[in-house]
mmCIF file of N, CA and C in Angstrom:
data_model
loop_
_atom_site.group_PDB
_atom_site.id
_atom_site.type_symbol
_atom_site.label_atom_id
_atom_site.label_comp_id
_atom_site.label_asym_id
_atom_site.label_seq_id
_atom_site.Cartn_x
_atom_site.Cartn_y
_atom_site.Cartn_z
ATOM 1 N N UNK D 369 8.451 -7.057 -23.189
ATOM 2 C CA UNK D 369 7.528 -6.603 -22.177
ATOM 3 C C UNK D 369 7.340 -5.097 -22.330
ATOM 4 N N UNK D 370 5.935 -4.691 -22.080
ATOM 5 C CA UNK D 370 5.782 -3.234 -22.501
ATOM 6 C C UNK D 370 5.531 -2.730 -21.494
ATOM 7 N N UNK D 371 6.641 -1.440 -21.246
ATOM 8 C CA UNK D 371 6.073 -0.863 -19.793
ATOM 9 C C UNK D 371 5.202 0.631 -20.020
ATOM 10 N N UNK D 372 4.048 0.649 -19.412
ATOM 11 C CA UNK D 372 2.952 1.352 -19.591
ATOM 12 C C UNK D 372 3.389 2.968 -19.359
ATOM 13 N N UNK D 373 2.929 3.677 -19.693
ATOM 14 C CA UNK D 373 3.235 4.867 -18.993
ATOM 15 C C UNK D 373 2.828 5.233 -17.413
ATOM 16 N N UNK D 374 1.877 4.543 -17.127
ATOM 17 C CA UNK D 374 1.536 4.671 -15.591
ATOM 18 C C UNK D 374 2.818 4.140 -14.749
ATOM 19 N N UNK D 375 2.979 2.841 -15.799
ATOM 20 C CA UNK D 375 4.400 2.859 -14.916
ATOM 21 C C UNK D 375 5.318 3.356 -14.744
ATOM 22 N N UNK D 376 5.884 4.300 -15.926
ATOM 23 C CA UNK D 376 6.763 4.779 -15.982
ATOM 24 C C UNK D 376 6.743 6.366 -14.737
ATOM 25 N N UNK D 377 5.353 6.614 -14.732
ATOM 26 C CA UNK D 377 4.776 7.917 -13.525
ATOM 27 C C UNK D 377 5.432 6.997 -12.459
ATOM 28 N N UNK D 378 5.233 5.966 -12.333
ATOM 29 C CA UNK D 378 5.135 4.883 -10.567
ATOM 30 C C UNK D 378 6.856 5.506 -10.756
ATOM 31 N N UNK D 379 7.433 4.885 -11.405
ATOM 32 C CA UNK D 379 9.017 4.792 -11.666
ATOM 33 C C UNK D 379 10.246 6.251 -11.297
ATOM 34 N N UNK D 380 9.263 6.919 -11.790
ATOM 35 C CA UNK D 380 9.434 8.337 -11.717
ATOM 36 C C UNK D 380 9.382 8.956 -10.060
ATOM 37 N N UNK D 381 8.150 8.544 -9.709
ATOM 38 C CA UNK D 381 7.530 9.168 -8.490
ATOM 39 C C UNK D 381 8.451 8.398 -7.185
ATOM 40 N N UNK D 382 9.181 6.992 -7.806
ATOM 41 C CA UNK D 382 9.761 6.660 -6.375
ATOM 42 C C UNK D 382 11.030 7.488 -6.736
ATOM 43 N N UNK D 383 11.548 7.757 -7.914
ATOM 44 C CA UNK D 383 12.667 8.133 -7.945
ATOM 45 C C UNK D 383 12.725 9.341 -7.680
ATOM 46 N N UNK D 384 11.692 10.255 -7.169
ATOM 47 C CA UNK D 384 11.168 11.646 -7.211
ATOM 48 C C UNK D 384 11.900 12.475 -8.427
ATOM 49 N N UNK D 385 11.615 11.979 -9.615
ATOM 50 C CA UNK D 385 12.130 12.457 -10.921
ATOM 51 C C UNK D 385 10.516 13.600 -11.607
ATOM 52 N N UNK D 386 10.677 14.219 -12.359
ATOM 53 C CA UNK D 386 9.731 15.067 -12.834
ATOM 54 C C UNK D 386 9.926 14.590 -14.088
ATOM 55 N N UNK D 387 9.099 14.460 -15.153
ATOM 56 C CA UNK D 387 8.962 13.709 -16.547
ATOM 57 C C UNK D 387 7.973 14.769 -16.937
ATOM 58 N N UNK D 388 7.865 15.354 -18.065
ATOM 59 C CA UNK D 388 7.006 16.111 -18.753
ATOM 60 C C UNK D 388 6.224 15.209 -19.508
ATOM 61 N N UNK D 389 5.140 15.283 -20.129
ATOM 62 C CA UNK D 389 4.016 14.662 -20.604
ATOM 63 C C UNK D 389 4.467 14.104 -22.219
ATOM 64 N N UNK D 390 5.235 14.961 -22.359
ATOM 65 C CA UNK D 390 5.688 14.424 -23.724
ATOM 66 C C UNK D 390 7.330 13.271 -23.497
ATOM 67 N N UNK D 391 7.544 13.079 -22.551
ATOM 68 C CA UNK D 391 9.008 12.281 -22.168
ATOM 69 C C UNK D 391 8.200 10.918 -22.373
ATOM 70 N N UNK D 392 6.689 10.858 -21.583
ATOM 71 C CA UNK D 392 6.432 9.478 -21.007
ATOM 72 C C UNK D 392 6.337 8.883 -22.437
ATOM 73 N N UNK D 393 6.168 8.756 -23.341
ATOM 74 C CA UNK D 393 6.334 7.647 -24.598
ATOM 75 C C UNK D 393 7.426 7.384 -24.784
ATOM 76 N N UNK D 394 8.388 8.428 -24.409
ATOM 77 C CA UNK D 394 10.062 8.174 -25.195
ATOM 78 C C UNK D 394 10.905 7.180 -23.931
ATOM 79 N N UNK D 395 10.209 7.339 -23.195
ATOM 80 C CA UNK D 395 11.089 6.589 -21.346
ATOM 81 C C UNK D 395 9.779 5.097 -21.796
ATOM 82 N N UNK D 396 8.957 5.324 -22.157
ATOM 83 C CA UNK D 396 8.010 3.830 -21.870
ATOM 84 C C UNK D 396 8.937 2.740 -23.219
ATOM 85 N N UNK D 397 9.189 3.546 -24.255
ATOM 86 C CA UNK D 397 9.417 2.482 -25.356
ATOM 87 C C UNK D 397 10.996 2.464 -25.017
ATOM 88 N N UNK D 398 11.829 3.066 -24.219
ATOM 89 C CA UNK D 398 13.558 2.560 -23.684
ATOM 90 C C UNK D 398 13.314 1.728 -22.649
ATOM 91 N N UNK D 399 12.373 1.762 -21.692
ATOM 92 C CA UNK D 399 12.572 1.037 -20.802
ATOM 93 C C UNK D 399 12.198 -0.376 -21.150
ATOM 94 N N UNK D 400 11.178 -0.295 -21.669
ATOM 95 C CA UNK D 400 10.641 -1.656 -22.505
ATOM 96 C C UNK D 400 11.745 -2.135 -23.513
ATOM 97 N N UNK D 401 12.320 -1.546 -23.994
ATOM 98 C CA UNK D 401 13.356 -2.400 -25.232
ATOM 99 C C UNK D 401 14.684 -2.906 -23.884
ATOM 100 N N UNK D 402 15.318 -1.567 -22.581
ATOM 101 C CA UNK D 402 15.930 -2.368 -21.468
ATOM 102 C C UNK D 402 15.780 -3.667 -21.094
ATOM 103 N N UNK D 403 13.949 -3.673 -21.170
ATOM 104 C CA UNK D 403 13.497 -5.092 -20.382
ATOM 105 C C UNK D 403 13.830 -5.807 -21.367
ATOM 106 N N UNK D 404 13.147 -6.034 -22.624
ATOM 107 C CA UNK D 404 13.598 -6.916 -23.714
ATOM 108 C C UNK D 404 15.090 -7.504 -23.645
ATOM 109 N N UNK D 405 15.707 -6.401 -23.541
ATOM 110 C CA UNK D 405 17.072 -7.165 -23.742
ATOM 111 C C UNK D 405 17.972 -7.849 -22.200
ATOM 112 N N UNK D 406 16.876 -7.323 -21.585
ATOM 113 C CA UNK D 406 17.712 -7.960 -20.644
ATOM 114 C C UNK D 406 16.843 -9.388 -20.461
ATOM 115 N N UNK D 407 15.491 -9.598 -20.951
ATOM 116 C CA UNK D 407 14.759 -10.654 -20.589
ATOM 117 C C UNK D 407 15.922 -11.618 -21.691
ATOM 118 N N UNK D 408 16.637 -11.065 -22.824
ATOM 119 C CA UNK D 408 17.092 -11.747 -23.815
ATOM 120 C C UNK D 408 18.632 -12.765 -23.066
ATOM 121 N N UNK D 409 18.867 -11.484 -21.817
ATOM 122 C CA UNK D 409 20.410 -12.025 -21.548
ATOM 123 C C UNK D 409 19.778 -13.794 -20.768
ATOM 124 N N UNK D 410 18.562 -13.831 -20.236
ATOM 125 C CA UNK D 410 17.837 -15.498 -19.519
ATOM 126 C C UNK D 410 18.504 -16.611 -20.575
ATOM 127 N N UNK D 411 18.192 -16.278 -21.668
ATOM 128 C CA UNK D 411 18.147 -16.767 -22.646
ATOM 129 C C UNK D 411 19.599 -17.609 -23.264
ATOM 130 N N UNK D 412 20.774 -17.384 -22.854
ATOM 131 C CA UNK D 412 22.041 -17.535 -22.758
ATOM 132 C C UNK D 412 22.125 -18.868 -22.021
ATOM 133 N N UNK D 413 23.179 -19.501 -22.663
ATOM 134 C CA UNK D 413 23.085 -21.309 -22.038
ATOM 135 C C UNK D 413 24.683 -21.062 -21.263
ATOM 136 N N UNK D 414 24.571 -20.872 -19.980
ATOM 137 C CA UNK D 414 25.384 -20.539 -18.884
ATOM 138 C C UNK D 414 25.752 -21.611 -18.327
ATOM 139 N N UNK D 415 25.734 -23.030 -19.095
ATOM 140 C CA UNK D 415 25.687 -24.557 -18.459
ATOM 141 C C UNK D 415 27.417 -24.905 -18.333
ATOM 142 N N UNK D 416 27.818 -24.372 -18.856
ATOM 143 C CA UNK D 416 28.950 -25.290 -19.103
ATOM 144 C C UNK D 416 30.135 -24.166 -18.496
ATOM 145 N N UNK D 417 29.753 -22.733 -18.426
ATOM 146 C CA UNK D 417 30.345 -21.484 -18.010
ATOM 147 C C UNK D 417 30.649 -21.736 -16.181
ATOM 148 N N UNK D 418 32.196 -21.645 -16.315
ATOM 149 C CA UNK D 418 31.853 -21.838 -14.654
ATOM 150 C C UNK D 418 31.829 -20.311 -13.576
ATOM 151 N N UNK D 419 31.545 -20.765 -12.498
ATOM 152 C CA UNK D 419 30.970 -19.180 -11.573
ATOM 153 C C UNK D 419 31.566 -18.468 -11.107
ATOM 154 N N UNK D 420 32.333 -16.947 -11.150
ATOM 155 C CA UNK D 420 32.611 -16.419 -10.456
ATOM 156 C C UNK D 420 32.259 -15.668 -9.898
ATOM 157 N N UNK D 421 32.720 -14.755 -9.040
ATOM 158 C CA UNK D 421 32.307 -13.619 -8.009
ATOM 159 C C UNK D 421 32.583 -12.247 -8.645
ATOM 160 N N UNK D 422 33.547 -12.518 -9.595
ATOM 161 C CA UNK D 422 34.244 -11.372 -10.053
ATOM 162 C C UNK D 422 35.059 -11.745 -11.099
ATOM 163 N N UNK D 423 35.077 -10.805 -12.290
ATOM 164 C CA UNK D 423 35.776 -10.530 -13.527
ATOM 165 C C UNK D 423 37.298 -10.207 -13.063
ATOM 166 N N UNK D 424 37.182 -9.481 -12.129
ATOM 167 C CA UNK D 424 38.316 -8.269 -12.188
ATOM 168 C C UNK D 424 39.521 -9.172 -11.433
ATOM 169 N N UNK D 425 40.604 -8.592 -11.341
ATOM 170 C CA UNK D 425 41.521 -9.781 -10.716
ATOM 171 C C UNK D 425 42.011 -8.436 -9.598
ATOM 172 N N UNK D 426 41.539 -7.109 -9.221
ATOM 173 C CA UNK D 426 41.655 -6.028 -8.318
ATOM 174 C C UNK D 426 41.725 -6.649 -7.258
ATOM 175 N N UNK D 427 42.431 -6.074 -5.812
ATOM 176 C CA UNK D 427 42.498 -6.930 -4.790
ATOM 177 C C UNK D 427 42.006 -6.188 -4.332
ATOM 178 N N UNK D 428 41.733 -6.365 -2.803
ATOM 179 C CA UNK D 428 40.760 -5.365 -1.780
ATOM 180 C C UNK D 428 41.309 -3.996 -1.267
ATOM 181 N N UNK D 429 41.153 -3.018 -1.110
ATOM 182 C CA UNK D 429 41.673 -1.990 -0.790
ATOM 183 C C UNK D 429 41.374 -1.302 0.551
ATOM 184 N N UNK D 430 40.216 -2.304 1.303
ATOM 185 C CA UNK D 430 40.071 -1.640 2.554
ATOM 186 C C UNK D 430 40.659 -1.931 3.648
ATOM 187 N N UNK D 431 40.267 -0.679 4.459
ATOM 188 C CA UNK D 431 41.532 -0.440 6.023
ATOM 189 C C UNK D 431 41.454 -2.126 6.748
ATOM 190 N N UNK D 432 42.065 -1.999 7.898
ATOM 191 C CA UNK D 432 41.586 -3.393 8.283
ATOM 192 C C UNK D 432 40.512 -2.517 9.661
ATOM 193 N N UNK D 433 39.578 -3.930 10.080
ATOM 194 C CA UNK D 433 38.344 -2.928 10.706
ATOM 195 C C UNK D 433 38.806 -3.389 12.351
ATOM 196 N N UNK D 434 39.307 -2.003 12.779
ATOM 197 C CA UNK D 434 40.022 -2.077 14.268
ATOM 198 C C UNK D 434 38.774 -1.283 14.774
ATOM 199 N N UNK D 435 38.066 -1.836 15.954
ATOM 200 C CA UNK D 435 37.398 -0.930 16.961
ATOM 201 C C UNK D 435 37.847 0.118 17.788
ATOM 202 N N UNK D 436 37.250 1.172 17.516
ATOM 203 C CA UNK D 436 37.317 2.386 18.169
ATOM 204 C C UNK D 436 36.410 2.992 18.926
ATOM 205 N N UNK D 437 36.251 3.472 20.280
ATOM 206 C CA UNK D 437 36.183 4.167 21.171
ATOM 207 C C UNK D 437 34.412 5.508 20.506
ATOM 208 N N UNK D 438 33.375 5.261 20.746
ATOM 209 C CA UNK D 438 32.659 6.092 20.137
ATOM 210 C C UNK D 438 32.436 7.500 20.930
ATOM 211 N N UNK D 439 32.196 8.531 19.607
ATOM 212 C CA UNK D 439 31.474 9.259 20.673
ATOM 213 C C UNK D 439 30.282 9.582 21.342
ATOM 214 N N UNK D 440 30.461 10.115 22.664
ATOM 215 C CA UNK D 440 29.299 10.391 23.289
ATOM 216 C C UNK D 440 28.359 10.964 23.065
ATOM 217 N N UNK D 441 27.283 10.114 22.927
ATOM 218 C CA UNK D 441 25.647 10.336 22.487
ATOM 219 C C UNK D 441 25.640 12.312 21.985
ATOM 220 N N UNK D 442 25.778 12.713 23.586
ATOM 221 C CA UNK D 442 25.396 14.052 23.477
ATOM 222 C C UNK D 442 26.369 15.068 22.033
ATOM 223 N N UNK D 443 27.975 14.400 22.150
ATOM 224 C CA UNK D 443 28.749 15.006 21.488
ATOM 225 C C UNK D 443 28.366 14.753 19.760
ATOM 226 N N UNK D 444 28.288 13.664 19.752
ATOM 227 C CA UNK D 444 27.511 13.263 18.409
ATOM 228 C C UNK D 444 26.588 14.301 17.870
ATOM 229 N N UNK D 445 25.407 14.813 18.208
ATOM 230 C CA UNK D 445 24.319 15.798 18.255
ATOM 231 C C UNK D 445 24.181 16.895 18.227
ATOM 232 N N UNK D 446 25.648 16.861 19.136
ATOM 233 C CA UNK D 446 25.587 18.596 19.537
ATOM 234 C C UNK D 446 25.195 19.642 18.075
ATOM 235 N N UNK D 447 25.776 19.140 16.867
ATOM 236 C CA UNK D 447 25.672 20.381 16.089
ATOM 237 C C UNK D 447 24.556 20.232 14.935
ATOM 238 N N UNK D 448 23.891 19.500 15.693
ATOM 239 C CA UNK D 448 22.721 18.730 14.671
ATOM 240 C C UNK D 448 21.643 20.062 14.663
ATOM 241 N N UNK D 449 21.041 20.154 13.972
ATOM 242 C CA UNK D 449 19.793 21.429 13.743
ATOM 243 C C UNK D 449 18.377 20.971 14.850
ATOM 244 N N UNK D 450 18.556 19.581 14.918
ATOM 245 C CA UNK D 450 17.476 19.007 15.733
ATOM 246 C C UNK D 450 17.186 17.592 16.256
ATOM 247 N N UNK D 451 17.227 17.475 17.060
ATOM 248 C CA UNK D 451 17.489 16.420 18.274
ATOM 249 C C UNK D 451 16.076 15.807 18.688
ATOM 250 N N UNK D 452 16.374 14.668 19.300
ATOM 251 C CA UNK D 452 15.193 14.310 20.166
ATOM 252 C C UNK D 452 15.701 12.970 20.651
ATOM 253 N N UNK D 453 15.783 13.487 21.929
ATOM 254 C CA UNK D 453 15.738 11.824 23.123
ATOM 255 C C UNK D 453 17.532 11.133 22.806
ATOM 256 N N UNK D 454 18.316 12.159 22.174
ATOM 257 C CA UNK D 454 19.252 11.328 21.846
ATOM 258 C C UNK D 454 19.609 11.335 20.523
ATOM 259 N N UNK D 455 18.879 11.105 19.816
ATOM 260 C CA UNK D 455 18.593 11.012 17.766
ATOM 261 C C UNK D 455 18.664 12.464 17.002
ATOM 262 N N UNK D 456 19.107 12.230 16.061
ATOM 263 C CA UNK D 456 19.050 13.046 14.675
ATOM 264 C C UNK D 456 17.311 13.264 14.782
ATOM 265 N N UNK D 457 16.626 14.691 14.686
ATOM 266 C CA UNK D 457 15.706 14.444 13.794
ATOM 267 C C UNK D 457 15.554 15.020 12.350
ATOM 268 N N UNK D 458 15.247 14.206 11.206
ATOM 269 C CA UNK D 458 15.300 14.442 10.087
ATOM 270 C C UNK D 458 14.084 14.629 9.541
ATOM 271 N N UNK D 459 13.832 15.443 8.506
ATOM 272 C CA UNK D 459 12.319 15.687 7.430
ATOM 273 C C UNK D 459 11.997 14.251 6.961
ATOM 274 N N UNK D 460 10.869 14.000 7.492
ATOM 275 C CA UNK D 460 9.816 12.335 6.777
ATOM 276 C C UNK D 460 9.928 12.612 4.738
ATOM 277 N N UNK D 461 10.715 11.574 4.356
ATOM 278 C CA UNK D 461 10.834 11.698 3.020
ATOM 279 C C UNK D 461 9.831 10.649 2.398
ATOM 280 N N UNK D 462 8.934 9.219 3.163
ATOM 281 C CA UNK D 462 8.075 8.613 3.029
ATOM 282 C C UNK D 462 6.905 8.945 3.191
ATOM 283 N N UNK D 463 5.640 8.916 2.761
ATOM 284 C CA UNK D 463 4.932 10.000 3.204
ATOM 285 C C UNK D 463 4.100 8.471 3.698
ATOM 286 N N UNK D 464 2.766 8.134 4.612
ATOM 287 C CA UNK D 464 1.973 6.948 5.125
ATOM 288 C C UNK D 464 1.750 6.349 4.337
ATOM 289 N N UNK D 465 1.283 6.863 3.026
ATOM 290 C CA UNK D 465 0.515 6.396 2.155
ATOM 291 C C UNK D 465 1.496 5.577 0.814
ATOM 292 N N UNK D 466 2.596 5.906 0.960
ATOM 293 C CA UNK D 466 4.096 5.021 0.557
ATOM 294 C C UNK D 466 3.781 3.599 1.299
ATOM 295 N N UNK D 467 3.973 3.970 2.447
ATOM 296 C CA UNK D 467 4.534 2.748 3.725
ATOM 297 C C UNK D 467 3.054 1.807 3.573
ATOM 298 N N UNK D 468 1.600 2.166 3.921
ATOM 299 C CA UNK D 468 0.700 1.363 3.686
ATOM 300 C C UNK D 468 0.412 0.282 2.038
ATOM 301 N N UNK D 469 1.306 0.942 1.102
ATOM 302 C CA UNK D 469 0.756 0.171 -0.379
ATOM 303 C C UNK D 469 2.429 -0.247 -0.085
ATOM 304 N N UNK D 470 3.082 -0.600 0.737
ATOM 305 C CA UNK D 470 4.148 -1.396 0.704
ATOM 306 C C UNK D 470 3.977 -3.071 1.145
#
């Protein structure tokens, strides 16, 4: 599968990556040989292979999940740069025109 250079701009632009004009042939023909080989791994007769969840035989390492006591709305905030009604407010990193071709 050949991925175009427009795509590779699309690819770029969600990743907010900058690509110089001379990258986009060298990123279109890796990503395309990526796809290739991964379209190649379909291809593998997985029939007789049975399923796991996991390779690794690692056991779990997390706390156990005890409820705790939160803090208060206001205390939460207090040292935030900017607030509203309660909330964090943060800089819009989606711009409309993202969210509408979604």
């Amino acid at each position: 599968m050949k991925i175009s250079q427009d795509e590779v701009d699309h690819i770029a632009h969600l990743a907010r990556l900058h690509i110089a004009e001379g990258e986009k042939e060298q990123f279109s023909e890796q990503l395309s040989q990526i796809v290739t080989f991964v379209n190649q791994l379909s291809e593998v007769d997985t029939e007789d292979i049975p399923q796991t969840a996991t390779t690794s035989t690692a056991s779990n390492v997390l706390r156990e999940d005890i409820c705790h006591a939160c803090l208060p709305v206001e205390e939460a905030v207090a040292n935030a740069p900017q607030t509203k009604e309660g909330f964090f407010v943060v800089p819009k990193i989606i711009s409309d025109q993202e969210t509408r071709n979604r």
